[in-house]
Short mmCIF file of C-alpha atoms (C1' of nucleotides) in Angstrom, two decimals:
data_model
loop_
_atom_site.label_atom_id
_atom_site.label_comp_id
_atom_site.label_asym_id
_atom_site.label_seq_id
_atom_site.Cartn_x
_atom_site.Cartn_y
_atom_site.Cartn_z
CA UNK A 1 -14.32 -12.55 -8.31
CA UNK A 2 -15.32 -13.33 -4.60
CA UNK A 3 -14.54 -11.02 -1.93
CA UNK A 4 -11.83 -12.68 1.04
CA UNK A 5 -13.84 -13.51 4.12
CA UNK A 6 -13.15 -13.03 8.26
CA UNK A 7 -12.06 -16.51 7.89
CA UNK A 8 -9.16 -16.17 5.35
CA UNK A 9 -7.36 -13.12 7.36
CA UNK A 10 -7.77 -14.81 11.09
CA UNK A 11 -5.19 -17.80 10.52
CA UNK A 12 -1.44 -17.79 10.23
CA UNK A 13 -0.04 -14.36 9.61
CA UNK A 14 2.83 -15.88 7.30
CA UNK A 15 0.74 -17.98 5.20
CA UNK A 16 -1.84 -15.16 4.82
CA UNK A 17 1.29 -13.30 3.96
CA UNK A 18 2.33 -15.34 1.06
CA UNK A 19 -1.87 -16.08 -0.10
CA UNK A 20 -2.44 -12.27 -0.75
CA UNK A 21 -0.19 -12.24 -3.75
CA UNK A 22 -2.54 -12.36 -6.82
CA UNK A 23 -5.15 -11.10 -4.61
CA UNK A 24 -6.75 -7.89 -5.89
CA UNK A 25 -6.86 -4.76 -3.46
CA UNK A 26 -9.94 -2.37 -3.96
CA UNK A 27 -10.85 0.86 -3.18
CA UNK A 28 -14.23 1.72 -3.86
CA UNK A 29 -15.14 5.22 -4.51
CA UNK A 30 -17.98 6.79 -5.65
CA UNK A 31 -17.37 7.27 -9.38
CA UNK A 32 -14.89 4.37 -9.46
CA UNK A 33 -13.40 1.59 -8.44
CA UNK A 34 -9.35 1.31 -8.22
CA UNK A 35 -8.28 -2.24 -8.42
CA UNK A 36 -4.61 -3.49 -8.13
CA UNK A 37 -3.36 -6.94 -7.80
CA UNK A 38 -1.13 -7.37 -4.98
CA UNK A 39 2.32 -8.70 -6.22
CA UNK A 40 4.98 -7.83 -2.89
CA UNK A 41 3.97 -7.90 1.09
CA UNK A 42 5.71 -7.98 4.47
CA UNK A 43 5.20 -9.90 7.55
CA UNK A 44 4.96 -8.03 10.79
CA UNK A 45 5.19 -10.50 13.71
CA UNK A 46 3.46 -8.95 16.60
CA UNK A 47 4.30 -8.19 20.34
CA UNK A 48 8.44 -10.42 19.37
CA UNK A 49 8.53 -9.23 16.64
CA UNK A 50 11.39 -5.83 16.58
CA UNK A 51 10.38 -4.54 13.48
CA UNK A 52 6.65 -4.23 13.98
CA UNK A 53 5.08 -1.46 15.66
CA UNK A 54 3.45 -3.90 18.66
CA UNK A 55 6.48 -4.91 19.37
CA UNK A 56 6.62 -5.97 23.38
CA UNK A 57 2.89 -5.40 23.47
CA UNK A 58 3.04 -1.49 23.19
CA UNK A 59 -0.74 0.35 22.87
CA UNK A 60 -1.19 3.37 21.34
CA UNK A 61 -3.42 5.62 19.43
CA UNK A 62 -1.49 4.76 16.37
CA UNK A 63 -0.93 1.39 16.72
CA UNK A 64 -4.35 0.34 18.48
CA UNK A 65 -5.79 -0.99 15.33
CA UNK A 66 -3.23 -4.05 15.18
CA UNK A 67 -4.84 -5.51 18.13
CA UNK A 68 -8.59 -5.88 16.03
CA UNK A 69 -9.31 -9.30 14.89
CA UNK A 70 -8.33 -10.28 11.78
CA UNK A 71 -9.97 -8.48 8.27
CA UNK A 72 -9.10 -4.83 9.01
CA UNK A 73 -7.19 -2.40 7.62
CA UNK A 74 -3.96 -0.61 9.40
CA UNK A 75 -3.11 2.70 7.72
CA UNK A 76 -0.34 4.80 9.19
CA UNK A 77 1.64 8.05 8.03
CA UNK A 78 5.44 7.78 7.84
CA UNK A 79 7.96 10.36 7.04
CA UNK A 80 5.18 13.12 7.71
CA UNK A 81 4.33 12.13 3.71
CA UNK A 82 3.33 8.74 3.25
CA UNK A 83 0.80 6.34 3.93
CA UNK A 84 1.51 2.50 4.33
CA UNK A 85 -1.72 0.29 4.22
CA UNK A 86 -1.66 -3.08 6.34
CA UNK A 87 -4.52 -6.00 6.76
CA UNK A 88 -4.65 -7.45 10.04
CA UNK A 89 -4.44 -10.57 10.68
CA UNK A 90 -5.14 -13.14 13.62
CA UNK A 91 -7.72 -12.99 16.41
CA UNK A 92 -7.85 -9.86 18.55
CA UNK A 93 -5.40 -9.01 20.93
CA UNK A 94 -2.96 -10.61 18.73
CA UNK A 95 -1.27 -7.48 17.06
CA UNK A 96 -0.16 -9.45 13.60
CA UNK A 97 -0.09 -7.62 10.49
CA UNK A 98 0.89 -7.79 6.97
CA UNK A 99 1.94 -4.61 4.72
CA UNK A 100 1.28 -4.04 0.95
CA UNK A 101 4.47 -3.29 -0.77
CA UNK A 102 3.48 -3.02 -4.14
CA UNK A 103 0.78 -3.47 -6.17
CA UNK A 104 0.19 -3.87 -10.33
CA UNK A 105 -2.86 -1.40 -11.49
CA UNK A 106 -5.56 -3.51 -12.57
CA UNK A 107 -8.47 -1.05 -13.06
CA UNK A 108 -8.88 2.83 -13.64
CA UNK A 109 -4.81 3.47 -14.43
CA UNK A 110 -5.79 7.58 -15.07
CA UNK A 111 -7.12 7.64 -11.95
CA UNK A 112 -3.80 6.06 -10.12
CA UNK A 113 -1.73 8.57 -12.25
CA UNK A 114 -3.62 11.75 -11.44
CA UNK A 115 -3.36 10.61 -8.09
CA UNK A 116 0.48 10.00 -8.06
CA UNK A 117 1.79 13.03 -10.47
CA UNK A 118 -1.67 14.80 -11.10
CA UNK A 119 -1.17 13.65 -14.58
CA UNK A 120 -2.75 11.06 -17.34
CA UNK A 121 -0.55 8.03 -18.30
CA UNK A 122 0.78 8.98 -21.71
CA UNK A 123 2.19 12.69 -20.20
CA UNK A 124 4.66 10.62 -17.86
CA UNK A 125 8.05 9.92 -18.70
CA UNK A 126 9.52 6.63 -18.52
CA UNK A 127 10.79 6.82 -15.39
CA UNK A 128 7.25 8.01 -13.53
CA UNK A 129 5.63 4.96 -15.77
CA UNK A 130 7.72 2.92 -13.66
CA UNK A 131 7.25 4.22 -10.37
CA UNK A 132 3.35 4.41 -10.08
CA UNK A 133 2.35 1.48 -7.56
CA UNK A 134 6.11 -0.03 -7.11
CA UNK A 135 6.07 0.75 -3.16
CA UNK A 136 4.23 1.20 0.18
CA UNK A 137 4.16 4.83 -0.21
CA UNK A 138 3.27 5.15 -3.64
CA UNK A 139 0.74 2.44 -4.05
CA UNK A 140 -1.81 4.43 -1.15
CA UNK A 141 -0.68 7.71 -2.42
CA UNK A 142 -2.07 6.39 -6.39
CA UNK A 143 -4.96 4.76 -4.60
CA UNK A 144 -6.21 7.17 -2.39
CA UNK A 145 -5.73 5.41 1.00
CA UNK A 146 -5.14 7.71 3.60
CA UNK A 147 -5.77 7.86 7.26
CA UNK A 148 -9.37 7.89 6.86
CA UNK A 149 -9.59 4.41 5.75
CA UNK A 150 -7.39 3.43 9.11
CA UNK A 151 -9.83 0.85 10.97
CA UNK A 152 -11.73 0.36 8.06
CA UNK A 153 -13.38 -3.57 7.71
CA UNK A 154 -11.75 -4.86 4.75
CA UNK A 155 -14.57 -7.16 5.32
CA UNK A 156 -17.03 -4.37 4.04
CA UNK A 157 -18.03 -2.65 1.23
CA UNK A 158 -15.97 0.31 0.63
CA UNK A 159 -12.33 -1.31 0.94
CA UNK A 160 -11.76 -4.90 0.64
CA UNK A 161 -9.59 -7.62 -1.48
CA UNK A 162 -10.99 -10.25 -4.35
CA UNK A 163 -9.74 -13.36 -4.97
CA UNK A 164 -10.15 -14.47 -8.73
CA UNK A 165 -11.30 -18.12 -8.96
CA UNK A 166 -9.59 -18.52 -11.90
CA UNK A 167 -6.13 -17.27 -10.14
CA UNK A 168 -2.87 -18.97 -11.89
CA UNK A 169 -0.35 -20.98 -10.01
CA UNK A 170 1.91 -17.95 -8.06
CA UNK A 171 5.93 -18.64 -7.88
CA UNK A 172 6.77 -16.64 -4.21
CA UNK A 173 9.91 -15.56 -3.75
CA UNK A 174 10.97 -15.31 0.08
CA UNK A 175 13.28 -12.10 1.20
CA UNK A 176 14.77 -9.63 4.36
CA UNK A 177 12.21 -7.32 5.26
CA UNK A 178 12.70 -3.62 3.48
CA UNK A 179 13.80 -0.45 5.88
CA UNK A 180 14.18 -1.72 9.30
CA UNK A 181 18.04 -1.71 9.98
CA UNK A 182 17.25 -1.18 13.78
CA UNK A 183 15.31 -4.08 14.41
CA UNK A 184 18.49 -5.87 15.57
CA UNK A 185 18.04 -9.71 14.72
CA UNK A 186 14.50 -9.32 13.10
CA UNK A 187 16.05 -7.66 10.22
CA UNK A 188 17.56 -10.97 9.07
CA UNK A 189 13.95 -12.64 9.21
CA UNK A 190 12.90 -13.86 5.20
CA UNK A 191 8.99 -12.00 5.94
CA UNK A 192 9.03 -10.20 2.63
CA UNK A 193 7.13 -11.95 -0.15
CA UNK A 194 6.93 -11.27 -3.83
CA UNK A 195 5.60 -12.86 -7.30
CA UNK A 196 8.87 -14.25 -8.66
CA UNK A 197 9.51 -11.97 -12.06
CA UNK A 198 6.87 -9.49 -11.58
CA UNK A 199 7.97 -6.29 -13.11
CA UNK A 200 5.87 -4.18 -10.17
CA UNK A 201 7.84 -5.02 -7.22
CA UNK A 202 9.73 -2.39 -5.14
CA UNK A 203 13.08 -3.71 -4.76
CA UNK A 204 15.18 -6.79 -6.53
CA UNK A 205 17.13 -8.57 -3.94
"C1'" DA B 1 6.93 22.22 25.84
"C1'" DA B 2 10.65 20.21 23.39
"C1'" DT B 3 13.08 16.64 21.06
"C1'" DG B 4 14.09 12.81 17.97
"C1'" DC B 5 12.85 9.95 14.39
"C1'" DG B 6 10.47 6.67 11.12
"C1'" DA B 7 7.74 -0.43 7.81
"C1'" DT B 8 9.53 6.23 2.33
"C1'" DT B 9 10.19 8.71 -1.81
"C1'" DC B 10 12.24 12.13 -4.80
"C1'" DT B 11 15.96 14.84 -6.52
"C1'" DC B 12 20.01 15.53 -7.44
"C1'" DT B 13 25.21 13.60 -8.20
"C1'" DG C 1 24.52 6.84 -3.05
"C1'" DA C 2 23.65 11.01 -0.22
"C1'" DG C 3 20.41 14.50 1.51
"C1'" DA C 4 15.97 16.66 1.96
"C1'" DA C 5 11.10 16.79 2.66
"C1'" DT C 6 7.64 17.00 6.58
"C1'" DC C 7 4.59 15.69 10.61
"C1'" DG C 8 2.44 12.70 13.98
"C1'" DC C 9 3.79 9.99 17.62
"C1'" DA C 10 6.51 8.43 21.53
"C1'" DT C 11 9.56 9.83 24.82
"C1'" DT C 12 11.96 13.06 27.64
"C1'" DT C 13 12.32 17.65 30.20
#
DNA sequence: AATGCGATTCTCT
DNA sequence: GAGAATCGCATTT
């Protein structure tokens, strides 16, 4: 497995978009190493884009970390309870990013439940079984990605995404974005991507 | 200083 | 399907 490079995340925001799927997020900690393959992520346009948090160029303490070049990581709260975990893509100054809507655990499982429900895998029900990586929210909270990973280089060693050589032929499915009734005409935009059939996604269309 | 709210999730019904 | 949880940020007083 080969670790993505600067290169891969500074080019088109929707093709990187629709390459992360199959890609394997990783969050390396000091006993372990959580790995989850990326299987659903969302486009967010930049400064014309109504749904994204640069929209019209805005600045901010929270949303500063859009404007890096390409390769890092955007991690925000929302809801006061949740993190969300976007890569930035582009050249700086170009505030393009891409969110991680679901994962499928790859590597250390116990580790993702105790995270999630501060329980091992065979004490959930059926329901929590199904609902461990299976959203924005959920997939940081299992993972441990929180606010101190915001700015972090993907392009580094503690927080990064492999690309298996080996990697079978991906059937994307192309969708409206999740949660952003407001954004007036953006909302209709088909920037949500998805492995056709993959049982981890958040939401069926 | 105060207000309003969100790229969500969980718990009911 | 509706309502709550919960807090940092952006905006308004």
């Amino acid at each position: 497995m080969k670790k993505l490079t600067r290169e891969f995340y500074k080019r088109d925001t929707l093709l990187v978009a629709k390459e992360l799927l199959g890609k394997y997020l990783v969050v390396d900690k000091e006993n372990c190493t959580l790995k989850g393959k990326i299987v659903e992520v969302e486009a967010y346009m930049g400064t014309k884009d109504k749904a994204a948090h640069s929209y019209s160029g805005k600045i901010t303490e929270r949303t500063k970390v859009m404007y890096k070049e390409g390769g890092y990581a955007y991690v925000y709260l929302i809801y006061g309870m949740y993190y969300c975990m976007n890569v930035v893509t582009l050249e700086e100054n170009l505030p393009e990013a891409i969110l991680i809507r679901a994962i499928e655990p790859v590597s250390e499982l116990e580790t993702m439940c105790k995270n999630r429900y501060g329980k091992s895998f065979q004490e959930l029900n059926s329901y929590e079984k199904k609902n461990i990586t299976n959203g924005p929210g959920k997939l940081c909270k299992a993972m441990d990605i929180t606010k101190w990973l915001n700015g972090e280089d993907l392009c580094g060693d503690r927080f990064y995404i492999l690309q298996d050589e080996n990697e079978d032929k991906i059937e994307v499915i192309s969708s409206k974005r999740i949660g952003i009734d407001y954004a007036e005409e953006a909302k209709d935009f088909l920037w949500r991507f998805y492995i056709k059939d993959n049982k981890f996604v958040s939401k069926l269309d």
